C-alpha positions as a LaTeX table, in Angstrom:
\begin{tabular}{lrrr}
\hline
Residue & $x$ (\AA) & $y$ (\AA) & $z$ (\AA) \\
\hline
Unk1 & 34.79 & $-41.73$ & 128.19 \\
Unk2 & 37.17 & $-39.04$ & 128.33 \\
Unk3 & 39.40 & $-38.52$ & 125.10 \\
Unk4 & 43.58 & $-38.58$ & 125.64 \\
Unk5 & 43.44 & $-36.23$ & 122.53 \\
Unk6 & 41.51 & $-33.71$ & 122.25 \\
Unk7 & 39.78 & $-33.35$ & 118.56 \\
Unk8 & 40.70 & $-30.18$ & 118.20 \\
Unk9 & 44.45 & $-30.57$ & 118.55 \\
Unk10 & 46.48 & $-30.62$ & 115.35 \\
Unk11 & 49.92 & $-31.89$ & 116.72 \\
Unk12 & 50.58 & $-34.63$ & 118.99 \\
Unk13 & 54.18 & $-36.06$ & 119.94 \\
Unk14 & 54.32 & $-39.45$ & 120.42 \\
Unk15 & 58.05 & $-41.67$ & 121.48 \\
Unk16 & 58.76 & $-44.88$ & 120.31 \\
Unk17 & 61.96 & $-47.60$ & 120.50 \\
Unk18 & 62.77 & $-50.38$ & 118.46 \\
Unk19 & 65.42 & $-53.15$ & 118.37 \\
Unk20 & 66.10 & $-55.66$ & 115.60 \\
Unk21 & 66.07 & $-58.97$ & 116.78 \\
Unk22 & 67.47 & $-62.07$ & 115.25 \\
Unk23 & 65.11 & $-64.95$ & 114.70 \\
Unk24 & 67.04 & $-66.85$ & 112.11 \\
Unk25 & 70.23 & $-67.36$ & 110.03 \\
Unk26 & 68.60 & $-67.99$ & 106.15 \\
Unk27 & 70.48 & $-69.99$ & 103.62 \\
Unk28 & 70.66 & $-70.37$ & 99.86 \\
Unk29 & 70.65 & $-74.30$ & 98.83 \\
Unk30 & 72.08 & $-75.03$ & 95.41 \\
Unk31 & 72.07 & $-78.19$ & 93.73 \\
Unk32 & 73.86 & $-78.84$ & 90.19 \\
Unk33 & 73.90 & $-81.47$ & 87.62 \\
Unk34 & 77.11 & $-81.94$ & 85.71 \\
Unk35 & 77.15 & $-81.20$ & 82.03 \\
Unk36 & 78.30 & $-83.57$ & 79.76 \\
Unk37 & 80.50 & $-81.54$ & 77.36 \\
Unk38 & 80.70 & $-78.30$ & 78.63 \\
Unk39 & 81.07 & $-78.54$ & 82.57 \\
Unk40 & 82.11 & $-75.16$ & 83.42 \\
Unk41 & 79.52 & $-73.36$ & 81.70 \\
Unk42 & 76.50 & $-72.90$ & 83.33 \\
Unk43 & 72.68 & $-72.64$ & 82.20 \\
Unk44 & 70.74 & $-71.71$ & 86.07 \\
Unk45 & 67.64 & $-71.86$ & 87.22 \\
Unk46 & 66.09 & $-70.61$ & 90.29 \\
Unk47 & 63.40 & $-69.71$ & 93.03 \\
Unk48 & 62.88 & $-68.44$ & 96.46 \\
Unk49 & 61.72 & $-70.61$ & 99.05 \\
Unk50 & 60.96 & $-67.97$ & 101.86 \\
Unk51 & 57.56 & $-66.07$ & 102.12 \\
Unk52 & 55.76 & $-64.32$ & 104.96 \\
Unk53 & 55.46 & $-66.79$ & 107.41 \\
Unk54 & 53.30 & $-65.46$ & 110.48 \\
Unk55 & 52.07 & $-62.66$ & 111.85 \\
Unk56 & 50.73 & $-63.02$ & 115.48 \\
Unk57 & 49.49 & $-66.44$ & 116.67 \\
Unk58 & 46.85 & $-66.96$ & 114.52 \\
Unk59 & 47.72 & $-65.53$ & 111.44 \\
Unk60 & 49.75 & $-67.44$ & 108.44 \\
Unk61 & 50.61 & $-66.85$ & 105.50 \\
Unk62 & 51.36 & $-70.17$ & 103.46 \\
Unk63 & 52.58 & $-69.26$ & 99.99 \\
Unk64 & 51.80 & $-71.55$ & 97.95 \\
Unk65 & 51.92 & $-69.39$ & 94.32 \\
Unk66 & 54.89 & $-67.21$ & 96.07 \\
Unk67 & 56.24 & $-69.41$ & 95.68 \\
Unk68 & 55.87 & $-72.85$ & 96.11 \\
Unk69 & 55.19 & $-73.33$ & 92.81 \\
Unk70 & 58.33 & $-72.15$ & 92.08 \\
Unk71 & 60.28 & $-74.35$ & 94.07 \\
Unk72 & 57.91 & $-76.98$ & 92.68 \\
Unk73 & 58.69 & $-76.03$ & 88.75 \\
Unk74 & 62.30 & $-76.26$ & 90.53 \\
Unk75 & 62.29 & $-79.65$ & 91.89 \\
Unk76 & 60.74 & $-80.72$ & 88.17 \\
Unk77 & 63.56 & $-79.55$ & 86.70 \\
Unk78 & 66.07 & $-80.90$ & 88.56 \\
Unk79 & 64.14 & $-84.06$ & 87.80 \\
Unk80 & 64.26 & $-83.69$ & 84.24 \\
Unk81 & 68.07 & $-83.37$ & 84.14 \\
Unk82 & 68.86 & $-86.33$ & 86.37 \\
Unk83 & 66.90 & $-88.29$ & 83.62 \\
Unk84 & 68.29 & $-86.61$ & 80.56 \\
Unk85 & 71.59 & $-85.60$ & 80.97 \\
Unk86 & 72.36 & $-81.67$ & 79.77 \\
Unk87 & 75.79 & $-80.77$ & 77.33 \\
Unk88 & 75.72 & $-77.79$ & 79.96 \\
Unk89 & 76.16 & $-77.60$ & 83.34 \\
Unk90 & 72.46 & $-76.70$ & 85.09 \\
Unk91 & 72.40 & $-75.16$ & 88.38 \\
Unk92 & 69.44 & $-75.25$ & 90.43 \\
Unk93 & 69.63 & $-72.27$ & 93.43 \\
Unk94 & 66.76 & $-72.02$ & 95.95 \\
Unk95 & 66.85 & $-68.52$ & 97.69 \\
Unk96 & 65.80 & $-67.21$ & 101.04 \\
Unk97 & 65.17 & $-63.94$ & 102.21 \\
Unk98 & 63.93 & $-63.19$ & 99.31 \\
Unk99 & 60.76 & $-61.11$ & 100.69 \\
Unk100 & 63.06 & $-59.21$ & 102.54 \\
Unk101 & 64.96 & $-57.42$ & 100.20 \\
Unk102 & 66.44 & $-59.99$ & 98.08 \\
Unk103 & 68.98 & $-60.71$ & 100.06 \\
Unk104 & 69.72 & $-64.48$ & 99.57 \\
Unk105 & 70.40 & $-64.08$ & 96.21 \\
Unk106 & 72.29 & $-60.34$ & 96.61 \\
Unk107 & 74.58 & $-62.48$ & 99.10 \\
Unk108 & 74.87 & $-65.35$ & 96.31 \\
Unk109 & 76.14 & $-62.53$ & 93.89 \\
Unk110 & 78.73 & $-60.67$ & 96.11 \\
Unk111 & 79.99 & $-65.00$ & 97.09 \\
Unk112 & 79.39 & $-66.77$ & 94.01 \\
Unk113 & 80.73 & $-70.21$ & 94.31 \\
Unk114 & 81.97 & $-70.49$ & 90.88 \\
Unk115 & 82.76 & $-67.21$ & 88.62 \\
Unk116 & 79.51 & $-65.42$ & 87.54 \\
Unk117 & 80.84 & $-64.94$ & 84.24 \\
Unk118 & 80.65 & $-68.93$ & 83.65 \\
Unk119 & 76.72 & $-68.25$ & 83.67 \\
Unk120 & 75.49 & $-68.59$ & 80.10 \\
Unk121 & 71.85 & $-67.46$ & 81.11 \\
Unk122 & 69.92 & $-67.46$ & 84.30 \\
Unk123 & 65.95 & $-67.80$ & 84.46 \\
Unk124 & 64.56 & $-66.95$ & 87.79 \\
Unk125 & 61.16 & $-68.65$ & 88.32 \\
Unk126 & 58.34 & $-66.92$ & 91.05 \\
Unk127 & 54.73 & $-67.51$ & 90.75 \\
Unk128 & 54.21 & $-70.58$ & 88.58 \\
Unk129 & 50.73 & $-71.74$ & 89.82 \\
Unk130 & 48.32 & $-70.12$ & 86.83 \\
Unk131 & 48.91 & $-69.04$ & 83.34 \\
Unk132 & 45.09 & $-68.76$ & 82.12 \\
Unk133 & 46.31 & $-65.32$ & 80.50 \\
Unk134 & 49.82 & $-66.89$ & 80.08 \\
Unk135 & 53.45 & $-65.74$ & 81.06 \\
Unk136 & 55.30 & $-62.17$ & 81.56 \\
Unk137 & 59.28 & $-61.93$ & 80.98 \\
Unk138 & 61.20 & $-59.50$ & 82.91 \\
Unk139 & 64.19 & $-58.96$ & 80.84 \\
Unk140 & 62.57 & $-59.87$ & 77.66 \\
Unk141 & 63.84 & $-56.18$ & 76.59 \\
Unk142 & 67.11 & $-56.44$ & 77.72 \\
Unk143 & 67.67 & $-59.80$ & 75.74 \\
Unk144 & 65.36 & $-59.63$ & 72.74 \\
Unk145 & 67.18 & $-62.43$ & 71.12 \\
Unk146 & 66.54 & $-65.21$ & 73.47 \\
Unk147 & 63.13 & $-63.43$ & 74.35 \\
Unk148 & 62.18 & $-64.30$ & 70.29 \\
Unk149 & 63.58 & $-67.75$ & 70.71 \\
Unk150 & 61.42 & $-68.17$ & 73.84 \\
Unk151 & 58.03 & $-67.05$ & 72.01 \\
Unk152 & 58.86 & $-69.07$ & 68.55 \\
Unk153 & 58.96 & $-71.99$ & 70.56 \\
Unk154 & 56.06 & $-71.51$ & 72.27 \\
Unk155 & 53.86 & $-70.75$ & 69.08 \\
Unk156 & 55.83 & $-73.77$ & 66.92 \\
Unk157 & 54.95 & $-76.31$ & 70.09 \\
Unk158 & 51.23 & $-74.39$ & 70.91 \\
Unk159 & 51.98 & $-74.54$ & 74.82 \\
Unk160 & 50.91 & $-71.21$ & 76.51 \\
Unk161 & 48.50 & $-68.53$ & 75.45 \\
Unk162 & 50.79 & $-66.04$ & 75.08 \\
Unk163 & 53.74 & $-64.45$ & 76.06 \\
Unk164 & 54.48 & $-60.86$ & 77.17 \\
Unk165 & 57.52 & $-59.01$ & 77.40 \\
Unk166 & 58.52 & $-56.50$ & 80.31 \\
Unk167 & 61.32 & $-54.81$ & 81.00 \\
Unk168 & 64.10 & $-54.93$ & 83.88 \\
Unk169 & 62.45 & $-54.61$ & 87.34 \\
Unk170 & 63.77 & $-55.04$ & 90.48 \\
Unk171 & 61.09 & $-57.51$ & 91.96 \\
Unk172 & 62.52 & $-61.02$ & 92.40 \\
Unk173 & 66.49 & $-62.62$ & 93.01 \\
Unk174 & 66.92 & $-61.97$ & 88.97 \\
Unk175 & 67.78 & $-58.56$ & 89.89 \\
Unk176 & 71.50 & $-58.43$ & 91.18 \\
Unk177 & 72.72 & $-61.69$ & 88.61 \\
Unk178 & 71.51 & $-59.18$ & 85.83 \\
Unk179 & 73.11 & $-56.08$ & 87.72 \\
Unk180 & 76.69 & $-57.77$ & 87.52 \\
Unk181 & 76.29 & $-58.87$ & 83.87 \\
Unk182 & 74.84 & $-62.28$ & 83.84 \\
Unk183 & 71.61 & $-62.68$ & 81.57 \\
Unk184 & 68.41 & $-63.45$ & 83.43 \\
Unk185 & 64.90 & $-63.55$ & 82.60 \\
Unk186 & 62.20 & $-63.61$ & 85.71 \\
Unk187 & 58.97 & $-65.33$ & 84.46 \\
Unk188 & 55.85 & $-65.53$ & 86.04 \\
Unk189 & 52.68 & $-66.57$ & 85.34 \\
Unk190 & 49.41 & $-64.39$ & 84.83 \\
Unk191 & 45.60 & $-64.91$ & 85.18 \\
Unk192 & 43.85 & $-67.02$ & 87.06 \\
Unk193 & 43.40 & $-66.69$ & 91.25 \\
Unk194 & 44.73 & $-63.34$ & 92.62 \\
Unk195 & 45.76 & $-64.62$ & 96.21 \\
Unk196 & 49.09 & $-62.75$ & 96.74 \\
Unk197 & 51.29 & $-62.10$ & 99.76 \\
Unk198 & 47.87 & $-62.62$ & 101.27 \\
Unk199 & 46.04 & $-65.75$ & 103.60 \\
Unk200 & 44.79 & $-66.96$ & 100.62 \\
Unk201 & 47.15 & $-67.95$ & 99.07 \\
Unk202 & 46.72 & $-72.03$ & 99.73 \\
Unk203 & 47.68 & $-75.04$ & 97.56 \\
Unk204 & 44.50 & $-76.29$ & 97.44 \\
Unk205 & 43.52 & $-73.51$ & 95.90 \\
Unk206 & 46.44 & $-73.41$ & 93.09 \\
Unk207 & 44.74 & $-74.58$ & 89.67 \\
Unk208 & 48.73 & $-75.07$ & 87.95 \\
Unk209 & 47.12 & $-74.70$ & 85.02 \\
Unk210 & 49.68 & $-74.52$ & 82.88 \\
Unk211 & 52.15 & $-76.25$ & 85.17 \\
Unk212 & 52.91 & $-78.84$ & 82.77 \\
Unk213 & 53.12 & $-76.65$ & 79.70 \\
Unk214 & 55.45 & $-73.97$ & 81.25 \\
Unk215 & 58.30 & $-77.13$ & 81.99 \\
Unk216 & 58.06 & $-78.05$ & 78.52 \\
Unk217 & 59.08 & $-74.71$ & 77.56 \\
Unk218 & 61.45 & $-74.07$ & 80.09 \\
Unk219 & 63.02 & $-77.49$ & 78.74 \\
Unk220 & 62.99 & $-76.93$ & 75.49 \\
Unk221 & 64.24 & $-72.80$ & 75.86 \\
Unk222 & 67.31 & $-74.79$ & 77.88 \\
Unk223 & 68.14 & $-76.66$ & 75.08 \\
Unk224 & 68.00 & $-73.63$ & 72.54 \\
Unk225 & 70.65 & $-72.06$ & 75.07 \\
Unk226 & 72.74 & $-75.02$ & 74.61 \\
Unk227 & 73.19 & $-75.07$ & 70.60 \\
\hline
\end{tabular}
């Protein structure tokens, strides 16, 4: 077979074209439960509902740490609230377009549809399906107070293994709420199966080990937020 390049060549020039093309229109859903004394303040939770998706025919990529489980811890909380009604307002945003940039929740940011300063604190929740090894906080540097409060009630109600602190990172729709002022934490969980961003990752694969734990604390961190 003859070669098109020959091995001994060190340059080659090559021409290519590209055009964006738009599949889709995403959209942020938000949900909110009224707060019983204080209605326009505003504790917030949220997650991003978009991942991969496909790539070719016969290749998908189902997400079901990132993040399902998010979305899941999500839907649990909005459960929670509807049963036991908060002093605070609690918004419950689900993002898209996260894995491409962020851009759901940069869009939220730039159109909020109430005044970002009413936010008392934002927790941003991505990759909930493990916690063997426990949780990380993004932020927890940022806002050492409410990090402490987070780990003293974790050790006074024994829930998680452990929980470390990081500091800010641009890696999940946290990023631009924190950016214009707002107080966020992004938590996600550590240990356990490493499927990520991959075709692995699959719900029947998705121990939620400390599923159960992790909504206790979010819970009970809410209602420190609200004193």
């Amino acid at each position: 077979m003859k070669n098109v390049v020959s091995l001994n060549d060190e340059y080659i020039e090559i021409s290519l074209s590209n055009k964006y093309i738009e599949n889709y229109t995403s959209r942020n859903i938000l949900g909110y439960i009224k707060g019983t004394q204080y209605t326009d303040s505003f504790i917030v939770f949220s997650a991003h509902y978009d991942h991969l998706g496909r790539m070719g025919k016969d290749i998908y990529f189902p997400g079901a740490n990132d993040n399902a489980s998010g979305c899941a811890m999500l839907l649990n909380l909005a459960k929670h609230y509807s049963q036991h009604p908060p002093e605070y307002s609690i918004v419950f945003m689900a993002f898209g377009a996260e894995e491409v940039g962020l851009l759901g929740s940069k869009h939220y940011v730039e159109n909020p549809l109430f005044p970002l300063k009413q936010i008392k604190f934002l927790v941003n929740m991505d990759i909930m399906g493990t916690g063997e090894e426990g949780i990380k906080v993004v932020n927890a540097t940022e806002h050492k107070k409410e990090f402490d409060a987070l780990v003293k009630i974790n050790e006074e109600k024994k829930l998680l293994p452990g929980i470390q602190p990081r500091g800010k990172a641009k890696n999940s729709d946290h990023y631009f709420f924190e950016e214009a002022g707002v107080k966020t934490f992004f938590i996600y969980t550590l240990g356990g199966i490493k499927a990520y961003h991959d075709i692995y990752d699959k719900p029947e694969t998705l121990p939620l080990t400390e599923f159960e734990d992790i909504l206790k604390l979010l819970t009970d961190f809410s209602e420190y937020l609200q004193k």
